[in-house]
CSV table of C-alpha atoms and ligand atoms in Angstrom, one decimal:
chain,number,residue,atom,x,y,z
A,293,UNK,CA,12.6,2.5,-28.2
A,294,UNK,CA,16.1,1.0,-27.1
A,295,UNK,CA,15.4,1.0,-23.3
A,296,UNK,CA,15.0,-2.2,-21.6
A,297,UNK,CA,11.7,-2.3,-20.0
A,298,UNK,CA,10.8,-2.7,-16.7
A,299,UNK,CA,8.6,-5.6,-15.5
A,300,UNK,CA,6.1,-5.0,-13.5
A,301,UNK,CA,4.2,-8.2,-12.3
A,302,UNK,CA,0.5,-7.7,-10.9
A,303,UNK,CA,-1.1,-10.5,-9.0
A,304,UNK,CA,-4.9,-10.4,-9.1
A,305,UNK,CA,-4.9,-9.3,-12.6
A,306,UNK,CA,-8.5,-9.5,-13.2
A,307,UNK,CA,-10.0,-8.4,-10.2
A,308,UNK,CA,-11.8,-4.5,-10.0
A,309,UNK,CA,-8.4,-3.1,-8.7
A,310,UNK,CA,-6.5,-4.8,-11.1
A,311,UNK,CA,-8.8,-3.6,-14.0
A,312,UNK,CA,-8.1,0.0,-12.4
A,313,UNK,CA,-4.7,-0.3,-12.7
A,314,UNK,CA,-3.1,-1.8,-15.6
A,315,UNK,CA,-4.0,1.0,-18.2
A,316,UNK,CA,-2.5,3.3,-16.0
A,317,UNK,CA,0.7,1.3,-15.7
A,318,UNK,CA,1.3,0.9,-19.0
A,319,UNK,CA,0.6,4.5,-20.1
A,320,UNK,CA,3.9,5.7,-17.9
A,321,UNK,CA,1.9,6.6,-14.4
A,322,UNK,CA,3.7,4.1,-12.6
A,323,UNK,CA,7.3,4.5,-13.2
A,324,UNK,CA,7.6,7.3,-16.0
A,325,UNK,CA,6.6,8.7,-18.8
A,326,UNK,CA,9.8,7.8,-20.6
A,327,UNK,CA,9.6,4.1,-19.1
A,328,UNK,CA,9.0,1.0,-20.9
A,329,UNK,CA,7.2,-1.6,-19.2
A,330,UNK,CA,6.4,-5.3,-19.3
A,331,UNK,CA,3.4,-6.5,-17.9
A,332,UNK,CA,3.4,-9.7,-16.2
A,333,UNK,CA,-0.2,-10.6,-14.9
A,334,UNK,CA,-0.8,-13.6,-11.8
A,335,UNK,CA,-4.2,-14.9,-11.9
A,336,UNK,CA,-6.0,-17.7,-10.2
A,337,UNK,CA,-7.1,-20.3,-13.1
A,338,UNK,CA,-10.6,-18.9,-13.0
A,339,UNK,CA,-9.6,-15.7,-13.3
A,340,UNK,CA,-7.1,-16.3,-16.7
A,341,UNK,CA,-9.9,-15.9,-19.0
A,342,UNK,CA,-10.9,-12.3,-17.7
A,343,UNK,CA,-6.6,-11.4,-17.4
A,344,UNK,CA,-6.5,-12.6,-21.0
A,345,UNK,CA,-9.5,-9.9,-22.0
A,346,UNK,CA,-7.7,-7.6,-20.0
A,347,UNK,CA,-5.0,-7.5,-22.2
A,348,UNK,CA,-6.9,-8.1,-25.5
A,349,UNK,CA,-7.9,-4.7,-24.1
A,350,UNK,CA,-4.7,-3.4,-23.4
A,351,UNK,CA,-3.4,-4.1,-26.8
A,352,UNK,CA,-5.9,-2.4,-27.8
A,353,UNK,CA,-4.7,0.7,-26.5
A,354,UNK,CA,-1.8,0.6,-28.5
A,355,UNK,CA,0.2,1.9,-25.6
A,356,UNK,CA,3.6,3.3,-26.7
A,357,UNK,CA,5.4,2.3,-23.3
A,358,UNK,CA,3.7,-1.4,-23.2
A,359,UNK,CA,6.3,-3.9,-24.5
A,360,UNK,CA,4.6,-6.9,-23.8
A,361,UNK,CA,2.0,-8.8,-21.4
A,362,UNK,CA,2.3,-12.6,-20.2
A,363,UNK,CA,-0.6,-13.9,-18.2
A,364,UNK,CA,0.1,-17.1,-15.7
A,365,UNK,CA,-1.0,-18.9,-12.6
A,366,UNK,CA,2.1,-19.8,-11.7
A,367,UNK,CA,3.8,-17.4,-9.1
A,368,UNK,CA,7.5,-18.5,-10.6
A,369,UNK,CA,6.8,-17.5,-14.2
A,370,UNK,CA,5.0,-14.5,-12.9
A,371,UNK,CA,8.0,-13.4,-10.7
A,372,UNK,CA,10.9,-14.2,-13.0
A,373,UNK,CA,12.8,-11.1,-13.5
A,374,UNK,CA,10.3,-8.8,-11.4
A,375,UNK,CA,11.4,-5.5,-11.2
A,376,UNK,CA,8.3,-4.2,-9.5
A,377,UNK,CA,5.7,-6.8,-8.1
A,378,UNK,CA,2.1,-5.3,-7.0
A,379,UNK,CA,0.5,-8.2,-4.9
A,380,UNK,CA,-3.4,-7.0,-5.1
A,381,UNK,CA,-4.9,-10.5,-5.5
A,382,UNK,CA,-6.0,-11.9,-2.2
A,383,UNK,CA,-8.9,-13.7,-0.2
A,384,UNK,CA,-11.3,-11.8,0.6
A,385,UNK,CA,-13.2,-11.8,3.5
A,386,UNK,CA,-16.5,-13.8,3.7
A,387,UNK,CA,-19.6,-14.5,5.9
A,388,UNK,CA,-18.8,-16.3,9.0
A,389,UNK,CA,-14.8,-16.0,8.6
A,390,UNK,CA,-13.1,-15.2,11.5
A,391,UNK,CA,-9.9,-12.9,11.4
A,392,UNK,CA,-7.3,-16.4,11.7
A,393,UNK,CA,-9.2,-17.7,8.8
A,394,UNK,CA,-8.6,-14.7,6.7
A,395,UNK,CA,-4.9,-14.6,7.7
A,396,UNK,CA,-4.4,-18.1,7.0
A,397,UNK,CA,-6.2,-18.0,3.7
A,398,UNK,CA,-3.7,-15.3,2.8
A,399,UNK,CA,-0.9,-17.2,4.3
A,400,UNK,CA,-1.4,-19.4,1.4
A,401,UNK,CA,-1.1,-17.2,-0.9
A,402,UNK,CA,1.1,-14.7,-0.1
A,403,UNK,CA,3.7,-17.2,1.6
A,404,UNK,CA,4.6,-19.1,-2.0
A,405,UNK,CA,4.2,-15.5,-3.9
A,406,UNK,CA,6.8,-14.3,-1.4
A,407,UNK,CA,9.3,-17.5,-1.7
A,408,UNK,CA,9.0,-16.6,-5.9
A,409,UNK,CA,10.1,-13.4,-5.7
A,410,UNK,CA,12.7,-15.0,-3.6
A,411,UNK,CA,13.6,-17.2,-6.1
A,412,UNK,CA,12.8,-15.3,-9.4
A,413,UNK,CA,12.8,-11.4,-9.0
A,414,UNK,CA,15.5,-9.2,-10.4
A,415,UNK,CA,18.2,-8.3,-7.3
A,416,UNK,CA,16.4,-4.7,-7.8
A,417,UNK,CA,12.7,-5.9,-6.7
A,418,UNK,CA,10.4,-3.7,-5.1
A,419,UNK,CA,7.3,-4.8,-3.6
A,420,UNK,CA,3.9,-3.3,-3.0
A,421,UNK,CA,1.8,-5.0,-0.8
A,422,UNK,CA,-2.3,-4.0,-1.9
A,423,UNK,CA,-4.3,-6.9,-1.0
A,424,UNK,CA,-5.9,-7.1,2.7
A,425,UNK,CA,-4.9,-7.5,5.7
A,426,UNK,CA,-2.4,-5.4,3.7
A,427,UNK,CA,0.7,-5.1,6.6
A,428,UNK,CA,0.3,-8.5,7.2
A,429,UNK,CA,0.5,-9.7,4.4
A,430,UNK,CA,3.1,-7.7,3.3
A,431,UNK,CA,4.9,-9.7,6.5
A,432,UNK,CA,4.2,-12.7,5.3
A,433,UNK,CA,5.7,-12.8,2.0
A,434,UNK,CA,9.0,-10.7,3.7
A,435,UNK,CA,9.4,-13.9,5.8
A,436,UNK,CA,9.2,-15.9,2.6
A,437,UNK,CA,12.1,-14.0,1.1
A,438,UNK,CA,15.0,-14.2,3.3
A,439,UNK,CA,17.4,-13.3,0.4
A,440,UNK,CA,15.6,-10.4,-0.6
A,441,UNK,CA,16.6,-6.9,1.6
A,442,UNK,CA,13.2,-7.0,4.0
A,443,UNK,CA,12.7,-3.1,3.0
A,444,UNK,CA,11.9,-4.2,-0.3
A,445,UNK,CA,8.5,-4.9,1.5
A,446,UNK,CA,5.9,-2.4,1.8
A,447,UNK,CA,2.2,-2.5,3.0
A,448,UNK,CA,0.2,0.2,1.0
A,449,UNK,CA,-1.2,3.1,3.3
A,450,UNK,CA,-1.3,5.4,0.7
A,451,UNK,CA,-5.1,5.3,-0.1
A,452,UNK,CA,-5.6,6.6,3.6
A,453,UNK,CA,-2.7,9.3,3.5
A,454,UNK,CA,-5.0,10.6,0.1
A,455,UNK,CA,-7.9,10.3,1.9
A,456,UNK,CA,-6.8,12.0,5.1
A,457,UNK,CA,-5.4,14.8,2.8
A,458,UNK,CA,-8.5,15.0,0.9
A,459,UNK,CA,-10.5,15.8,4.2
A,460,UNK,CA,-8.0,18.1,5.9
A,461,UNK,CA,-8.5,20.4,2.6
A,462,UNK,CA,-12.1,20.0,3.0
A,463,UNK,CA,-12.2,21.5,6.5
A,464,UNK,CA,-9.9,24.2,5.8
A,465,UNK,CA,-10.7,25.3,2.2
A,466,UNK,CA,-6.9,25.0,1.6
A,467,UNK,CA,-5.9,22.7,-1.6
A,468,UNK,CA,-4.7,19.3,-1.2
A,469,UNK,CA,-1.4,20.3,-3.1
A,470,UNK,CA,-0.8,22.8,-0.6
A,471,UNK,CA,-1.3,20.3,2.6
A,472,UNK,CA,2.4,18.6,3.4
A,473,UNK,CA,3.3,16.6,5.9
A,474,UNK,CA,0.3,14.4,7.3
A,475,UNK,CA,1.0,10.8,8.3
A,476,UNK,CA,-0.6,8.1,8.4
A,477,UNK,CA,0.9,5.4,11.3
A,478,UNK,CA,0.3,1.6,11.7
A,479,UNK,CA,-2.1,-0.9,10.3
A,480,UNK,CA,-4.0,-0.6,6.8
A,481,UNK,CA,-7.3,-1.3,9.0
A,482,UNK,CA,-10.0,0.6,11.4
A,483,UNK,CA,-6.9,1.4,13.9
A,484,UNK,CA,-5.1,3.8,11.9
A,485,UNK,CA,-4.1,6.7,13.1
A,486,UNK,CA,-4.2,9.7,10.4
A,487,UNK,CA,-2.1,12.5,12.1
A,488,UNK,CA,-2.4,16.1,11.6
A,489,UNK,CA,0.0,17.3,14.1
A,490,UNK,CA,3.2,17.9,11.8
A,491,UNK,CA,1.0,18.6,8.9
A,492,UNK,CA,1.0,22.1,7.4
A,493,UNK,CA,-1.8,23.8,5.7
A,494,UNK,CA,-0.9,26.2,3.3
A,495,UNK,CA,2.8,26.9,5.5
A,496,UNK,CA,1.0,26.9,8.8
A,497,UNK,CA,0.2,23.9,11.0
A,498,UNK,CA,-2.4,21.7,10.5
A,499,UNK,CA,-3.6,21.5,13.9
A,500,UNK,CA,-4.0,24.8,15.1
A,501,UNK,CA,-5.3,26.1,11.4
A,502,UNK,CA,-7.9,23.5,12.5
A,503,UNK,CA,-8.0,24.2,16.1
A,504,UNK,CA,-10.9,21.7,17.3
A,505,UNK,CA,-9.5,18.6,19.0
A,506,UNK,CA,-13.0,17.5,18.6
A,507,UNK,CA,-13.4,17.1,15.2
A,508,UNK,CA,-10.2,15.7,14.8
A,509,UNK,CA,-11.2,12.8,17.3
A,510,UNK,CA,-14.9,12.3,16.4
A,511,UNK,CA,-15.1,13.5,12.5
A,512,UNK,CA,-11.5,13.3,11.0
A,513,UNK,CA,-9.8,10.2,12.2
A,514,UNK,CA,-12.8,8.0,11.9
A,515,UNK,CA,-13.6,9.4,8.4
A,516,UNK,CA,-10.2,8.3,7.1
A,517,UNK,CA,-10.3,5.1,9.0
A,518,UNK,CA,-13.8,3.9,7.9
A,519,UNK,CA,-13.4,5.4,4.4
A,520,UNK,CA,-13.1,1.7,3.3
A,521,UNK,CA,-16.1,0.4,4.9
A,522,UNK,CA,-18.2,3.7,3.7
A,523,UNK,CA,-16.9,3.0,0.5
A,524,UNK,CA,-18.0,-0.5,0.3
A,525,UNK,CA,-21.8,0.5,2.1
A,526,UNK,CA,-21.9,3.1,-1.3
A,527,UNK,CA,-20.8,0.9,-4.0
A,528,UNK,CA,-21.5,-2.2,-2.6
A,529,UNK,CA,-17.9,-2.7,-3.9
A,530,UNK,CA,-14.5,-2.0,-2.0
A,531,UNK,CA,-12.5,0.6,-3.7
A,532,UNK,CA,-10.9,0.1,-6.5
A,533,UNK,CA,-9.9,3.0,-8.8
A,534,UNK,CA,-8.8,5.3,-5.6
A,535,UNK,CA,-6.7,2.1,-4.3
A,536,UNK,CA,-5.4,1.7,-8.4
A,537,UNK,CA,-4.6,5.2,-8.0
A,538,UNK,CA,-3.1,5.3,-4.5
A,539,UNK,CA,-0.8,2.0,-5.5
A,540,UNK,CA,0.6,4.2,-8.6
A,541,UNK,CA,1.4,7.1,-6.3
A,542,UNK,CA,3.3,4.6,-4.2
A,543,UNK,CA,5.7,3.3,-6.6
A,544,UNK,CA,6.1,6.5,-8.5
A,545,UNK,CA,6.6,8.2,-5.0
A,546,UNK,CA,9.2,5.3,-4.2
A,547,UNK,CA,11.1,5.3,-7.2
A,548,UNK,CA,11.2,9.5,-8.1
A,549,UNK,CA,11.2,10.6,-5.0
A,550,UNK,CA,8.9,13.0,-2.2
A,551,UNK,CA,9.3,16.4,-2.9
A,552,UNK,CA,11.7,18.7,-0.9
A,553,UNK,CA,10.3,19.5,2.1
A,554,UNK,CA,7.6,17.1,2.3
A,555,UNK,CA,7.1,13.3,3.3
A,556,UNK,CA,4.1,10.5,2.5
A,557,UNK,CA,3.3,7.4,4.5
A,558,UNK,CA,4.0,3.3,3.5
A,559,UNK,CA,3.9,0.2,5.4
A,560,UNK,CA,7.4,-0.1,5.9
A,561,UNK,CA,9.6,-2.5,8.1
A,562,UNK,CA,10.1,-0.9,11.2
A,563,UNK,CA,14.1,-0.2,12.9
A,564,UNK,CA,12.2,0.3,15.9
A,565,UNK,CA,11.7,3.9,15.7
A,566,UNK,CA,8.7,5.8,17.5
A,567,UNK,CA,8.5,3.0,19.6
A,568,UNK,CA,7.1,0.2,17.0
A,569,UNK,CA,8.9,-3.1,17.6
A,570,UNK,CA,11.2,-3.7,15.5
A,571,UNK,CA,10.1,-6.5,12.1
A,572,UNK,CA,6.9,-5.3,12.1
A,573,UNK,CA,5.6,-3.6,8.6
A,574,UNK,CA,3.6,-0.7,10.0
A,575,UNK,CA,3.0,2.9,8.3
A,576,UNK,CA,4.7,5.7,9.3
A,577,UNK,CA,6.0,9.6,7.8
A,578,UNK,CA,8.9,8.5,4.9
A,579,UNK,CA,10.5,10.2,2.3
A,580,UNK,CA,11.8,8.7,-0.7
A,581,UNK,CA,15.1,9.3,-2.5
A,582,UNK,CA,17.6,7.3,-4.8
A,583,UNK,CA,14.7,4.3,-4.4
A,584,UNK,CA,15.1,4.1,-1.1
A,585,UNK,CA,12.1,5.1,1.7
A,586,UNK,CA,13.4,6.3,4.5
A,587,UNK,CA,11.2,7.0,8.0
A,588,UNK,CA,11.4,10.3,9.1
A,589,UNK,CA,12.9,10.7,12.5
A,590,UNK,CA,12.7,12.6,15.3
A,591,UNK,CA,9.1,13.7,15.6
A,592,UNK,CA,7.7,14.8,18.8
A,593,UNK,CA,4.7,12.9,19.6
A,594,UNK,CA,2.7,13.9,21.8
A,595,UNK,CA,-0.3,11.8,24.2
A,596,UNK,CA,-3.1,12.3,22.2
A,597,UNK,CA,-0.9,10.6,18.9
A,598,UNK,CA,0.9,8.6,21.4
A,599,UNK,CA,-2.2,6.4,22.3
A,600,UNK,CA,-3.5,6.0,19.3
A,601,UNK,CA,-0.5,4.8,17.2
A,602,UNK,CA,-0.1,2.5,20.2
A,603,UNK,CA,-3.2,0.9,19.3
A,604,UNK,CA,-2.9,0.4,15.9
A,605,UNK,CA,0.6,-0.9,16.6
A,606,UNK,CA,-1.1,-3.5,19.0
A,607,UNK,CA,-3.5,-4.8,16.1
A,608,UNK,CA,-0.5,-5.5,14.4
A,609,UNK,CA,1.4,-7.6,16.7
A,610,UNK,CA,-1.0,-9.3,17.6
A,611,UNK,CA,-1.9,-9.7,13.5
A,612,UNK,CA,1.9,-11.0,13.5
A,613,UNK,CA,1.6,-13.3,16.9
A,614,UNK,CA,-1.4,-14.9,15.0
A,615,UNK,CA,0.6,-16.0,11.5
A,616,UNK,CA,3.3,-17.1,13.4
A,617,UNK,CA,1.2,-19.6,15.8
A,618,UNK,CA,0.0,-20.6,12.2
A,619,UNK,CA,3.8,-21.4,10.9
A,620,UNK,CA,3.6,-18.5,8.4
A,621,UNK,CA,6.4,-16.6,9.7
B,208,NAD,N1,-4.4,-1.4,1.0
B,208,NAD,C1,-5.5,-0.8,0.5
B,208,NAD,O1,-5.6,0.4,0.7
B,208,NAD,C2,-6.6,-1.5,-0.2
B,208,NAD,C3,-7.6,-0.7,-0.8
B,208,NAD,C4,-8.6,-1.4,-1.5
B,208,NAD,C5,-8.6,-2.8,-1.6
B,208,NAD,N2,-7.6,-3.5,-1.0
B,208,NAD,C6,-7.6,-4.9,-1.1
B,208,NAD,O2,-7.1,-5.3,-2.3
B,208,NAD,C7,-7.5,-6.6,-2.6
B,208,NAD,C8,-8.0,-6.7,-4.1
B,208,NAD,O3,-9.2,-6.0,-4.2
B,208,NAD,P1,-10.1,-6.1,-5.5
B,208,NAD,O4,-11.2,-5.2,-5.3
B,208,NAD,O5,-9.3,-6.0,-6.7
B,208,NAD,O6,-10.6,-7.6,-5.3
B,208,NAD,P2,-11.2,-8.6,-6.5
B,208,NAD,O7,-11.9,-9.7,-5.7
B,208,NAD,O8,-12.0,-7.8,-7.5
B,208,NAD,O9,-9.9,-9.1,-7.2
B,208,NAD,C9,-9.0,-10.0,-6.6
B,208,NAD,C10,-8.4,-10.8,-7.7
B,208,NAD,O10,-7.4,-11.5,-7.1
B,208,NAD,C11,-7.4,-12.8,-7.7
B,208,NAD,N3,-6.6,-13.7,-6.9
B,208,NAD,C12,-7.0,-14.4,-5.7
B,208,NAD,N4,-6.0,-15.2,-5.3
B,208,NAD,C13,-5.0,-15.0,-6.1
B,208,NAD,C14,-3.7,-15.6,-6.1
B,208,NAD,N5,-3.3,-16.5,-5.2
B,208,NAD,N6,-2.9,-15.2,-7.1
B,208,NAD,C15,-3.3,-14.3,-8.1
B,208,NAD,N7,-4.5,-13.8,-8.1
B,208,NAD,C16,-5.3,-14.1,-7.1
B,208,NAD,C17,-8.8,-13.2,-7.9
B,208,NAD,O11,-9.1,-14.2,-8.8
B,208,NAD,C18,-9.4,-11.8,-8.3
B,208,NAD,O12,-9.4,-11.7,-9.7
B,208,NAD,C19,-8.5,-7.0,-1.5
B,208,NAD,O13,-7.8,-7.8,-0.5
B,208,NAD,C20,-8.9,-5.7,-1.0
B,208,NAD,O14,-9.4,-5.8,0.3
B,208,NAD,C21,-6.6,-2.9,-0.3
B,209,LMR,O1,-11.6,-1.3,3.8
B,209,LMR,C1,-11.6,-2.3,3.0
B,209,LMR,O2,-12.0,-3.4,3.3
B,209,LMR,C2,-11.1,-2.1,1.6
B,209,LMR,C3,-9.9,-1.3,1.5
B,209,LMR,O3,-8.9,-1.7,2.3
B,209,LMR,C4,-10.1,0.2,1.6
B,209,LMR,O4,-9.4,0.8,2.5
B,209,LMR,O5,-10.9,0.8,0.8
């Protein structure tokens, strides 16, 4: 093979998501099937030992694509020459932490992994933010990266928009590869607002195939928006292979492309549109083309969407009010 790889670097290496993910990268779901890769993995130093039996593991697959792993816990080795950066490790919320104490944790980790890529990322860097509070975060690391283009930075929504489309078919019987056009808008967090009202359902629209406002408010958007928390109740583990999986239909949906006549949902840095101050990384409808998300515009929204993405939009200034009093941003 006479292609250059790509390097990918994934933070949290040997945590359940990241254990989800790497085989897939480096069998070609992330970026190709005709795409090298180079795998560079960010642990903690307790967590080198499992990254290196990781990738005893992932030799062991004798992966055609796979052109190499490095495993450090140093952000500036890990970013150096970053094509594509997956930030999934992060601090995890325990007993008796309050939300400032989880941002600031994170502060401190995704404020020096922001000022690496900064420093050490190829000029083409794209960025995936995974680990919670994921829009945050994402923010956090865009401050730390002033040379970088700020729409390098996304927050990953994608898990919900899967999850949304997965109970929309449900309800209507109709396939999920015949549902386009959902969105998902705002925070990665109980706020988000999944919304039907643009979505089609096998050509027709989503809303009036479904036709009961009430299950949309007290069965559908809840559903979505406490998947995470139903999913941890189950387990008792958060998600991991469906947020592996959602985090490879990211990148390959940034850098292929969205189908004609279709759209999916990041965390993306807002221009202002719909109404969502401008800076702030909050999901919304985008298509992708030439590597590039774009959000789609002129959407009518109407009160019932209007109040809710206001809401979620809320959580996240006030998410970014709270890392600034902290000196993050
Ligand atoms: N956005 C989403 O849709 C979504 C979905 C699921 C999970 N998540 C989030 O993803 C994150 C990871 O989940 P997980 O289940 O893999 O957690 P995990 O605890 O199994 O793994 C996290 C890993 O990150 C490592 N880590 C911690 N700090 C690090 C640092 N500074 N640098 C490098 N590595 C570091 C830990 O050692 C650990 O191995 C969590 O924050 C979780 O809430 C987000
Ligand atoms: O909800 C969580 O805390 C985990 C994750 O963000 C998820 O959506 O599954």
């Amino acid at each position: 093979m006479t292609r250059t790889p790509v390097n990918v670097t994934v933070t949290g290496a040997a945590g359940q998501i990241g254990y989800a993910l790497l085989f897939r990268i480096a069998s070609g779901q992330l970026l190709g099937a005709d795409v090298p890769v180079k795998l560079n993995l960010l642990e903690i130093p307790q967590g080198l030992k499992a990254a290196e039996g990781t990738a005893m593991e992932l030799d062991d697959c004798a992966f055609p694509l796979l052109q190499g792993i490095d495993i450090t816990d140093d952000p500036n080795v890990a970013f150096d020459g970053a094509n594509v950066a997956l930030l999934v490790g992060a601090r995890p919320r325990t007993k008796g932490m309050e939300r400032g104490d989880l941002l600031e944790a994170n502060g401190g980790i995704f404020k020096p992994q922001g000022k690496a890529i900064n420093d050490h990322a190829a000029d083409d860097i794209k960025v995936l933010v995974v680990g919670n509070p994921a829009n945050t975060n994402a923010l956090i690391a865009q401050a730390a990266a002033p040379d970088v283009p700020a729409e390098r930075f996304t927050a990953m929504t994608r898990l919900d928009h899967n999850r949304a489309l997965s109970q929309l078919s449900k309800k209507t019987g109709v396939p999920v590869s015949e549902i386009t056009k959902l969105t998902i808008w705002g925070n990665h967090s109980a706020t988000q607002y999944p919304d039907v009202f643009h979505a089609e359902v096998a050509g027709k629209n989503a809303a009036e195939a479904v036709n009961d406002e009430q299950w949309l408010a007290e069965t559908f958007i809840p559903t979505v928006a406490k998947r995470g928390a139903a999913i941890i109740e189950a387990r008792g583990a958060s998600s991991a292979a469906s947020a592996a999986n959602a985090a490879i239909d990211h990148v390959f949906t940034w850098v292929n492309g969205t189908p004609a006549g279709d759209w999916t949902s990041a965390g993306v840095v807002s221009d202002g549109s719909y109404g969502v101050p401008e800076g702030l990384i909050s999901s919304f409808p985008v298509t992708a083309k030439d590597g590039k998300f774009e959000i789609v515009q002129g959407l009518e929204i109407n009160e019932f969407s209007r109040a809710r993405i206001d809401a979620s939009v809320k959580e996240l200034e006030e998410e970014r009010e709270a890392v600034r009093g902290l000196g993050l941003i």
